[in-house]
Amino acid sequence: MKGLLLICMAGLLCICNVLAQPYQHRADSLKKLLEAAMSDTARSDLMGSIAIAYARMGKFDTAHEFAGKALAFARKQSYPYYEAQARYSLGNIYMLSFSMDNAIIQYDLARNLLGHDGNAASRALYLRTTINQAQAWFNKSYHEKGASLLIEILPELEKGADKEAYAASLHNLSAAFITLRQYPQAYPYQLKDIELAEQTDAGAGSKAESYLNAALLMYYMDSLSSLSNYLRKADQQLRILGKDRLWTRFYSYEALSYLLQKQQGKASKAIERAFSNLTAFPDRETEYDAYESRKTVEAAQGNYKAALVSAQVIEKMAREDELPEYSLPALKDIATYANLAGNTELAYIYLNKYTLFKDSIDKQQTAFKINELELRYQTAQKERHIADLQAKSEMQKLLLCFLAALSLLSLLFFLYRSRQKKKLARQQLQTLQQQRHVEVAQALIAGEERERGRLARDLHDGLGGMLAAIKLNLSQLVSKKRQLEKGDLDHTIDRLGHSVNELRRISRNMMPESLLQSGLAVALKDLCDEAMLPGLKIIFKAFDLEENFSAQVKVMIYRIVQELVYNAVKHADASKIMVQCSQSDQYFFITVEDNGQGFSIDSIPKHSRGLKNVQSRVDLLNGKIEIDSSGGGTNINIELYVG
């Protein structure tokens, strides 16, 4: 009987990256994504999906065009996964166009590319490719080859997350062994299929189909009680599902059940219900089931002429669908029923057709098995030869290594001790040099900051006070001699006022009072406010600043931010600068971002000290700095260790 083959094919092709939506709409959507794709890998993936969409519409020329482009992009990549993915898509297109030989070639190439790759994505693609290659062999009627491929990957599928692929493989294995009339081998896979359907969230349709498959297997194994049990379970799920094409299969198998119970009248009524549902839900695979059951019931009733007609319909469908494993038994049935109906001439014709067709299939399968054995033999010979060469090479290497180790053992011992001493001495020297470098650098920076602080105090308390007194005296002089020298003195007073302000600004830049009096956050806020210019906005934000570190570290952080802000103001030509500072335990984070013109680090003059000073301070605080100026504007991120 027809059984499960077409059901398995439909279930398998669902794995071929097909979505339940209009394929033209899917192709158009993918083309829009393709226009925006930025990499060859993305283009290859999208073109493969577009190719599948066109193949599902029957536009195979367009499908092959996109698949070829996908393969060309994929082969530019060093990682073989992308080429394997493109060949997988190409194999699916050949499958959909029923070019099984070409599909098998593409799947085989994809499997070879993925065979030794343990990456999760590569393994998933390898499994899908193997499942589809097995289906291609099934479609060519090489069920043993297809089954061997599925059995090879079944343990990995069982452990994996893709339960749909696992269920499809169980389903197909059971179908393959049923087709080969190896019913005991099909039985355990069918039980696992049912167990998986009952344990997962499979819908009523999936469960009903599993029960119907099991019912058919029980019919072949002459287990009436199990057949009735699975039909009862299928009936429960189909009632949940409602009107559906699967009722055709149910009534067809119900007729077989009645036939085993010697209730031919009920069997005939079940056949009528099957064809009634087939009329409402036309479907090729259930049409096979309906005609197979009707043929069996008619033959059991002795109506051989009617059974002959049903067998002829089945043979015609199998010939159209290129399914030789079902054409062959149909030819034999036609010969048998024609003879029983008294048409010996027709029986002879179809018996001859059956014999010739069977010989042709046997020759093909024999040639295939011989080729398989020859390939296995050649592979085994090559592997044995390689293993022998490797064994000899390994033995020679071991012997040489043993002799070398024996002669150099004592020398290596003394060399090892000598090198260890030298290595330890070098490490100690490097440590001392590094410590010395850090101490010198810290001393230089500390001395620089002390000198700046001293100079700031002198300027502020000395010269600043004197200039302020001059301004006061001149102001009094202006009030006494307003009519005579007011204009000149006013100008002088203004200049002195600007000098005082400039002096104070220099003093604050060298050692801001707010840093010493109010802390780092306030000092940085003042720095940003004072650096603002017309048309330039500077925003400062501080988050979780504990400032539980030394004054020297605060000054270094202040100098880093000061240098970055002044550089942005001077060179960025920006309208907005954002400064963010935050602290997390022993780490201090600085972000300075502007919307200016950006810059290239390579274009900075060698004599420029700005970023070099920043880098030196970052290094002294065991920090790191990242500068991104690639997309317009500049973003500088700094991480400092302040513990």
XYZ file of C-alpha atoms in Angstrom:
643
model
C 0.000 0.000 0.000
C 1.064 3.584 -0.555
C 1.717 4.212 3.112
C 3.830 7.104 4.312
C 6.190 8.167 1.575
C 4.440 11.306 0.352
C 3.644 12.340 3.915
C 7.312 12.112 4.806
C 8.289 14.171 1.772
C 5.893 16.932 2.726
C 7.097 16.933 6.295
C 10.724 17.092 5.185
C 10.379 19.945 2.753
C 9.053 22.068 5.592
C 12.621 22.069 6.862
C 13.882 23.721 3.672
C 13.606 27.288 5.039
C 10.042 27.767 3.773
C 7.699 30.091 5.616
C 3.902 29.942 5.525
C 3.390 33.163 3.606
C 2.973 34.143 -0.036
C 6.305 33.405 -1.646
C 6.290 36.460 -3.925
C 5.737 38.713 -0.923
C 8.567 36.934 0.883
C 10.887 37.352 -2.102
C 10.095 41.077 -2.339
C 10.723 41.565 1.387
C 14.049 39.744 1.179
C 15.112 41.862 -1.815
C 14.607 45.020 0.234
C 16.813 43.561 2.953
C 19.359 42.609 0.289
C 19.627 46.231 -0.861
C 20.598 47.265 2.676
C 22.982 44.330 3.298
C 26.463 45.481 4.326
C 28.492 42.259 4.073
C 29.009 39.427 1.592
C 27.877 36.877 4.172
C 24.563 38.689 4.648
C 24.122 38.973 0.866
C 24.831 35.271 0.410
C 22.321 34.278 3.101
C 19.585 36.565 1.731
C 20.142 35.468 -1.874
C 19.840 31.830 -0.819
C 16.506 32.544 0.885
C 15.280 34.507 -2.166
C 16.241 31.571 -4.383
C 14.170 29.184 -2.251
C 11.173 31.530 -2.406
C 11.312 31.587 -6.218
C 11.742 27.810 -6.313
C 8.571 27.408 -4.235
C 6.780 29.509 -6.874
C 8.106 27.217 -9.621
C 10.365 29.950 -11.044
C 13.440 27.740 -11.149
C 15.485 29.840 -13.606
C 15.267 32.851 -11.288
C 15.909 30.591 -8.299
C 19.114 29.220 -9.854
C 20.243 32.750 -10.749
C 20.021 33.919 -7.128
C 21.472 30.645 -5.817
C 24.482 31.046 -8.129
C 25.085 34.586 -6.869
C 24.754 33.386 -3.273
C 27.372 30.706 -3.919
C 29.732 33.245 -5.529
C 29.553 35.551 -2.492
C 29.903 32.603 -0.093
C 33.042 31.262 -1.775
C 34.802 34.576 -1.129
C 34.661 33.847 2.600
C 37.378 31.893 4.376
C 34.883 30.096 6.619
C 33.429 27.061 4.739
C 30.069 27.347 6.551
C 28.841 30.008 4.125
C 29.614 27.952 1.027
C 27.933 24.949 2.653
C 24.859 27.086 3.361
C 24.720 28.216 -0.284
C 25.048 24.636 -1.535
C 22.327 23.543 0.900
C 19.984 26.141 -0.642
C 20.962 24.999 -4.144
C 20.238 21.402 -3.169
C 16.802 22.423 -1.904
C 16.059 24.092 -5.245
C 16.986 20.895 -7.088
C 14.773 18.941 -4.668
C 11.820 21.227 -5.360
C 12.381 20.816 -9.115
C 12.605 16.998 -8.636
C 16.216 16.872 -9.861
C 17.299 14.396 -7.207
C 20.739 13.535 -8.599
C 21.810 17.188 -8.629
C 20.293 17.696 -5.182
C 22.319 14.779 -3.807
C 25.528 16.227 -5.298
C 24.965 19.638 -3.680
C 24.024 18.120 -0.319
C 27.120 15.918 -0.455
C 29.364 18.940 -1.110
C 27.746 20.796 1.792
C 28.201 17.825 4.141
C 31.887 17.520 3.201
C 32.427 21.213 3.954
C 30.749 20.882 7.362
C 31.883 17.420 8.404
C 34.688 18.415 10.801
C 33.221 21.704 12.049
C 31.971 21.433 15.634
C 30.334 24.864 15.679
C 26.660 24.739 16.745
C 25.398 26.499 13.606
C 27.510 24.225 11.397
C 26.215 21.094 13.122
C 22.614 22.267 12.753
C 23.158 22.882 9.030
C 24.902 19.509 8.697
C 21.901 17.747 10.236
C 19.371 19.554 8.009
C 21.501 18.786 4.950
C 21.725 15.102 5.864
C 17.958 14.883 6.411
C 17.265 16.386 2.990
C 19.888 14.237 1.290
C 18.253 11.175 2.819
C 14.915 12.339 1.418
C 16.468 12.718 -2.030
C 17.634 9.102 -1.828
C 14.134 8.068 -0.718
C 12.684 9.869 -3.734
C 15.053 7.881 -5.967
C 13.770 4.684 -4.281
C 17.121 4.024 -2.567
C 15.508 3.595 0.814
C 18.374 1.691 2.408
C 20.805 4.514 1.575
C 18.420 7.165 2.899
C 17.757 5.177 6.061
C 21.485 4.705 6.737
C 22.015 8.492 6.562
C 19.211 9.151 9.036
C 20.348 6.426 11.431
C 23.831 7.996 11.419
C 22.565 11.360 12.727
C 19.611 10.160 14.817
C 21.480 10.192 18.202
C 22.587 13.788 17.620
C 19.057 14.799 16.603
C 17.640 13.176 19.727
C 19.955 15.248 21.961
C 19.390 18.468 20.013
C 16.745 21.154 20.350
C 15.216 20.745 16.876
C 12.459 18.302 17.785
C 10.681 18.926 14.485
C 13.682 17.582 12.566
C 13.955 14.644 14.989
C 10.267 13.811 14.548
C 10.563 14.043 10.741
C 13.548 11.683 10.800
C 11.732 9.117 12.957
C 8.754 9.426 10.647
C 10.880 8.898 7.535
C 12.799 5.957 8.990
C 9.563 4.200 9.835
C 8.247 4.926 6.332
C 11.458 3.668 4.710
C 11.355 0.332 6.520
C 7.637 -0.044 5.756
C 8.399 0.551 2.068
C 11.126 -2.106 2.307
C 8.543 -4.411 3.965
C 10.776 -4.551 7.059
C 7.980 -3.975 9.538
C 9.769 -5.051 12.760
C 12.546 -2.535 12.004
C 9.953 0.195 11.412
C 8.115 -0.483 14.678
C 10.584 1.054 17.248
C 10.938 4.241 15.197
C 7.165 4.535 14.955
C 6.845 4.139 18.740
C 9.432 6.908 19.300
C 7.544 9.111 16.851
C 4.336 8.667 18.839
C 6.130 9.166 22.165
C 7.658 12.415 20.915
C 4.301 13.677 19.638
C 2.648 12.942 22.991
C 5.443 14.507 25.074
C 5.770 17.738 23.104
C 3.285 20.455 22.216
C 2.501 18.854 18.883
C -0.877 19.884 17.522
C -3.854 17.640 16.971
C -2.930 17.241 13.286
C 0.596 16.022 14.054
C -0.626 13.594 16.699
C -3.374 12.289 14.430
C -0.861 11.686 11.643
C 1.465 9.768 13.989
C -1.424 7.574 15.160
C -2.536 6.936 11.572
C 0.993 5.918 10.566
C 1.104 3.519 13.498
C -2.311 2.133 12.532
C -1.075 1.371 9.014
C 2.016 -0.359 10.406
C -0.174 -2.466 12.706
C -2.258 -3.484 9.690
C 0.874 -4.711 7.938
C 1.897 -6.571 11.121
C -1.595 -8.159 11.463
C -2.132 -6.673 14.924
C -5.857 -5.950 14.942
C -6.030 -4.811 18.578
C -3.208 -2.295 18.161
C -4.681 -1.148 14.841
C -8.036 -0.432 16.509
C -6.326 1.317 19.429
C -4.377 3.707 17.194
C -7.439 4.393 15.057
C -9.363 5.299 18.217
C -6.612 7.744 19.271
C -6.465 9.213 15.772
C -10.242 9.671 15.832
C -9.971 11.666 19.091
C -7.365 14.028 17.627
C -9.200 14.423 14.315
C -12.392 15.422 16.134
C -10.360 18.185 17.797
C -8.936 19.155 14.409
C -12.317 19.259 12.639
C -12.742 18.896 8.883
C -9.401 17.983 7.343
C -7.755 15.945 4.577
C -6.527 13.436 7.190
C -10.059 12.049 7.557
C -9.503 10.422 4.145
C -6.617 8.430 5.588
C -8.611 7.610 8.711
C -11.554 6.168 6.779
C -9.171 4.288 4.452
C -7.441 2.594 7.397
C -10.762 2.055 9.166
C -11.881 0.064 6.121
C -8.791 -2.151 6.484
C -9.611 -2.655 10.151
C -13.151 -3.755 9.309
C -11.727 -6.069 6.670
C -9.568 -7.826 9.292
C -12.723 -8.177 11.411
C -14.562 -9.835 8.470
C -17.047 -6.931 8.357
C -16.977 -6.237 4.622
C -20.150 -4.142 4.641
C -18.697 -1.685 7.141
C -15.451 -1.705 5.164
C -17.324 -0.621 2.013
C -19.088 2.196 3.871
C -15.753 3.374 5.274
C -14.375 3.481 1.710
C -17.355 5.594 0.636
C -16.645 8.040 3.475
C -12.967 8.168 2.458
C -13.781 9.154 -1.132
C -16.420 11.616 0.044
C -13.795 13.378 2.178
C -11.292 13.173 -0.698
C -13.769 15.060 -2.869
C -14.032 17.773 -0.207
C -10.251 17.849 0.405
C -8.413 16.826 -2.805
C -4.928 15.628 -1.897
C -2.521 13.376 -3.805
C -1.098 11.418 -0.879
C -4.476 10.628 0.704
C -5.751 9.739 -2.782
C -3.228 6.899 -2.807
C -4.519 5.714 0.575
C -8.137 5.787 -0.588
C -7.483 3.806 -3.785
C -5.203 1.303 -2.014
C -7.878 0.591 0.590
C -10.643 0.373 -2.020
C -8.545 -2.036 -4.099
C -7.928 -4.237 -1.044
C -11.614 -4.272 -0.015
C -12.794 -4.998 -3.582
C -10.340 -7.876 -3.913
C -11.444 -9.306 -0.559
C -15.062 -9.162 -1.752
C -14.145 -11.032 -4.956
C -14.889 -8.024 -7.157
C -11.692 -8.415 -9.181
C -12.792 -6.195 -12.067
C -13.287 -3.276 -9.689
C -10.000 -4.091 -7.931
C -8.322 -4.120 -11.371
C -9.599 -0.600 -12.085
C -8.322 0.660 -8.712
C -4.913 -0.922 -9.338
C -4.741 0.751 -12.764
C -5.494 4.138 -11.195
C -2.709 3.599 -8.642
C -0.242 2.565 -11.366
C -1.102 5.645 -13.424
C -0.586 7.976 -10.445
C 2.697 6.302 -9.470
C 3.947 6.567 -13.055
C 3.039 10.272 -13.165
C 4.718 10.873 -9.809
C 7.791 8.801 -10.796
C 7.521 6.499 -7.793
C 8.818 3.138 -9.047
C 8.521 1.431 -5.668
C 4.741 1.869 -5.964
C 4.491 1.407 -9.719
C 6.028 -2.057 -9.371
C 3.453 -3.586 -6.946
C 0.667 -1.856 -8.889
C 1.788 -3.594 -12.108
C 1.786 -6.926 -10.294
C -1.694 -6.237 -8.852
C -3.039 -5.420 -12.335
C -1.679 -8.716 -13.687
C -3.115 -10.656 -10.729
C -6.599 -9.092 -10.809
C -6.800 -9.273 -14.623
C -6.078 -12.996 -14.433
C -8.666 -13.492 -11.652
C -11.190 -11.498 -13.697
C -10.600 -13.794 -16.696
C -8.647 -11.296 -18.831
C -5.561 -13.456 -19.372
C -4.283 -11.345 -22.276
C -4.165 -8.202 -20.131
C -2.689 -10.253 -17.284
C 0.133 -11.441 -19.551
C 0.870 -7.924 -20.790
C 1.159 -6.477 -17.289
C 3.048 -9.473 -15.942
C 5.600 -8.880 -18.686
C 5.715 -5.151 -17.806
C 6.175 -6.062 -14.160
C 9.023 -8.452 -14.948
C 10.870 -5.979 -17.169
C 10.399 -3.116 -14.730
C 11.533 -5.240 -11.787
C 14.637 -6.359 -13.691
C 15.437 -2.729 -14.487
C 15.068 -1.679 -10.859
C 17.083 -4.666 -9.647
C 19.892 -3.807 -12.061
C 19.925 -0.203 -10.931
C 19.968 -1.168 -7.283
C 22.621 -3.819 -7.891
C 24.800 -1.320 -9.750
C 24.317 1.178 -6.973
C 25.250 -1.352 -4.298
C 28.316 -2.405 -6.287
C 29.383 1.209 -6.619
C 28.815 1.722 -2.902
C 30.888 -1.347 -2.064
C 33.627 -0.267 -4.478
C 33.681 3.206 -2.962
C 33.824 1.755 0.555
C 36.614 -0.613 -0.494
C 38.665 2.174 -2.072
C 38.086 4.403 0.923
C 39.100 1.617 3.293
C 42.224 0.912 1.230
C 43.219 4.573 1.264
C 42.577 4.838 4.984
C 44.573 1.666 5.640
C 47.467 2.930 3.522
C 47.421 6.284 5.283
C 47.245 4.556 8.661
C 50.257 2.354 7.780
C 52.296 5.360 6.687
C 51.316 7.271 9.787
C 52.201 4.302 12.005
C 55.647 3.964 10.418
C 56.235 7.674 10.654
C 55.161 7.733 14.288
C 57.429 4.797 15.119
C 60.411 6.526 13.523
C 59.637 9.745 15.330
C 59.326 7.927 18.653
C 62.649 6.179 18.137
C 64.436 9.405 17.235
C 62.849 11.222 20.146
C 63.870 8.484 22.549
C 67.491 8.537 21.404
C 67.633 12.321 21.466
C 66.060 12.468 24.905
C 68.466 9.865 26.229
C 71.562 11.705 24.954
C 70.447 15.208 25.934
C 68.769 14.539 29.261
C 71.668 15.588 31.458
C 72.488 18.614 29.293
C 68.862 19.776 29.334
C 68.806 19.570 33.111
C 71.734 21.966 33.491
C 70.449 24.229 30.725
C 67.080 24.366 32.425
C 68.572 25.428 35.753
C 70.765 28.033 34.071
C 67.883 29.476 32.083
C 65.642 29.583 35.117
C 68.242 31.596 37.019
C 68.712 33.984 34.114
C 64.975 34.299 33.652
C 64.455 35.068 37.326
C 67.235 37.666 37.231
C 65.724 39.299 34.132
C 62.291 39.401 35.737
C 63.663 40.991 38.888
C 65.581 43.552 36.834
C 62.498 44.359 34.750
C 60.416 44.746 37.897
C 62.955 47.138 39.407
C 63.160 49.111 36.173
C 59.397 49.382 35.944
C 59.109 50.456 39.563
C 61.852 53.009 39.006
C 60.117 54.328 35.900
C 56.824 54.690 37.728
C 58.468 56.390 40.707
C 60.329 58.843 38.468
C 57.226 59.629 36.441
C 55.132 60.116 39.570
C 57.832 62.312 41.084
C 58.000 64.418 37.928
C 54.265 64.889 37.787
C 54.058 65.569 41.531
C 56.855 68.143 41.228
C 55.122 69.725 38.263
C 51.867 69.977 40.149
C 53.641 71.392 43.237
C 55.344 73.999 41.070
C 52.072 74.922 39.448
C 50.434 75.224 42.840
C 53.220 77.443 44.127
C 53.116 79.609 41.033
C 49.346 79.854 41.250
C 49.529 81.028 44.866
C 52.222 83.579 44.034
C 50.265 84.964 41.107
C 47.026 85.073 43.023
C 48.274 86.385 46.378
C 51.145 88.558 45.096
C 50.707 90.008 41.648
C 46.968 89.577 41.751
C 46.691 91.597 44.968
C 48.946 94.330 43.647
C 46.978 94.707 40.441
C 43.735 94.816 42.398
C 45.157 97.646 44.569
C 46.220 99.589 41.483
C 42.739 99.251 40.098
C 41.280 100.591 43.368
C 43.661 103.582 43.454
C 42.964 104.451 39.864
C 39.240 104.209 40.508
C 39.606 106.766 43.329
C 41.724 108.991 41.097
C 39.046 108.957 38.419
C 36.403 109.997 40.928
C 38.558 113.027 41.955
C 39.586 114.140 38.461
C 36.526 113.155 36.506
C 36.555 116.173 34.183
C 40.243 116.083 33.203
C 41.447 112.497 32.576
C 38.401 110.331 32.934
C 38.519 108.754 29.457
C 42.160 107.735 29.653
C 41.906 106.539 33.213
C 38.748 104.549 32.478
C 40.548 102.787 29.658
C 43.484 102.046 31.939
C 41.170 100.760 34.626
C 39.442 98.444 32.165
C 42.748 97.053 30.990
C 43.842 96.482 34.561
C 40.500 94.776 35.263
C 40.998 92.451 32.312
C 44.519 91.745 33.514
C 43.220 90.794 36.947
C 40.578 88.504 35.417
C 43.110 86.898 33.117
C 45.505 86.443 36.009
C 42.801 84.714 38.015
C 41.858 82.539 35.076
C 45.471 81.428 34.672
C 45.639 80.764 38.387
C 42.511 78.617 38.286
C 43.773 76.676 35.276
C 47.053 75.930 37.006
C 45.481 74.869 40.287
C 41.698 75.435 40.492
C 40.574 76.478 43.940
C 37.346 74.536 43.556
C 39.332 71.288 43.219
C 40.960 71.851 46.595
C 37.941 73.344 48.326
C 34.877 71.672 46.784
C 36.163 68.470 45.232
C 36.694 66.972 41.775
C 33.084 67.052 40.547
C 32.676 70.779 41.266
C 36.073 71.566 39.720
C 35.204 69.683 36.531
C 31.814 71.413 36.360
C 33.528 74.804 36.679
C 36.040 73.780 34.017
C 33.261 72.934 31.539
C 31.301 76.108 32.322
C 34.353 78.333 31.826
C 35.304 76.633 28.537
C 31.928 77.364 26.907
C 31.889 79.821 23.998
C 29.079 81.429 22.003
C 27.587 78.666 19.834
C 29.265 75.929 21.885
C 27.434 74.086 24.657
C 29.364 71.933 27.120
C 27.402 69.508 29.297
C 28.969 67.899 32.361
C 27.452 64.919 34.190
C 28.850 63.080 37.206
C 27.609 59.723 38.510
C 28.479 58.096 41.835
C 31.746 59.998 42.403
C 32.993 58.987 45.850
C 36.354 60.780 45.418
C 37.909 58.421 47.952
C 41.355 58.712 46.392
C 44.385 60.916 46.846
C 44.634 64.597 45.896
C 47.381 63.714 43.411
C 45.037 61.354 41.559
C 42.305 64.025 41.535
C 44.713 66.499 39.959
C 45.726 63.962 37.306
C 42.078 63.263 36.466
C 41.415 67.006 36.319
C 44.350 67.491 33.916
C 43.119 64.662 31.685
C 39.619 66.131 31.386
C 41.043 69.656 30.988
C 43.265 68.573 28.098
C 40.441 66.699 26.338
C 37.937 69.554 26.714
C 40.411 72.201 25.543
C 41.381 70.052 22.562
C 37.710 69.657 21.593
C 37.043 73.391 21.983
C 40.113 74.306 19.957
C 40.096 71.722 17.156
C 36.724 69.931 16.891
C 34.626 72.808 15.482
C 31.728 71.347 17.484
C 28.475 72.856 18.718
C 28.085 70.433 21.611
C 30.514 68.685 23.943
C 29.415 66.185 26.579
C 31.635 65.200 29.523
C 30.636 62.270 31.758
C 32.497 60.988 34.810
C 31.572 58.011 36.948
C 33.175 55.788 39.551
C 32.721 52.111 40.349
C 34.717 50.878 43.326
C 38.388 51.298 42.368
C 37.772 52.372 38.775
C 37.095 55.858 37.426
C 35.498 56.319 33.991
C 35.707 59.390 31.739
C 33.776 59.972 28.509
C 34.270 63.080 26.358
C 32.099 63.211 23.246
C 31.620 65.977 20.655
C 29.686 66.389 17.428
C 32.531 68.077 15.589
C 34.500 67.200 12.496
C 36.458 64.318 14.012
C 40.116 63.578 13.329
C 42.552 60.859 12.373
C 45.127 59.864 14.980
C 47.691 59.471 12.187
C 47.194 63.134 11.225
C 48.250 64.484 14.651
C 51.619 66.310 14.390
C 54.488 64.528 16.099
C 55.361 67.607 18.164
C 51.800 67.838 19.545
C 51.806 67.015 23.251
C 48.070 67.103 24.049
C 47.040 63.470 23.608
C 50.534 62.282 24.573
C 50.148 63.994 27.950
C 46.734 62.392 28.341
C 48.154 58.973 27.427
C 51.026 59.419 29.920
C 48.640 60.206 32.767
C 46.384 57.308 31.792
C 49.379 54.949 31.804
C 50.466 56.176 35.238
C 47.022 55.328 36.575
C 47.161 51.855 34.965
C 44.271 52.809 32.718
C 43.286 52.465 29.102
C 41.932 54.875 26.501
C 39.752 54.288 23.447
C 39.256 56.920 20.721
C 36.520 56.585 18.084
C 36.404 59.299 15.430
C 35.259 57.243 12.448
C 31.615 58.275 12.095
C 31.768 62.066 12.476
C 32.524 63.642 15.809
C 34.817 62.142 18.397
C 34.115 59.793 21.310
C 36.890 59.257 23.884
C 36.449 56.681 26.669
C 38.979 56.336 29.490
C 39.128 53.816 32.329
C 41.468 54.601 35.265
C 42.493 52.602 38.294
C 42.247 54.843 41.376
C 42.453 52.218 44.139
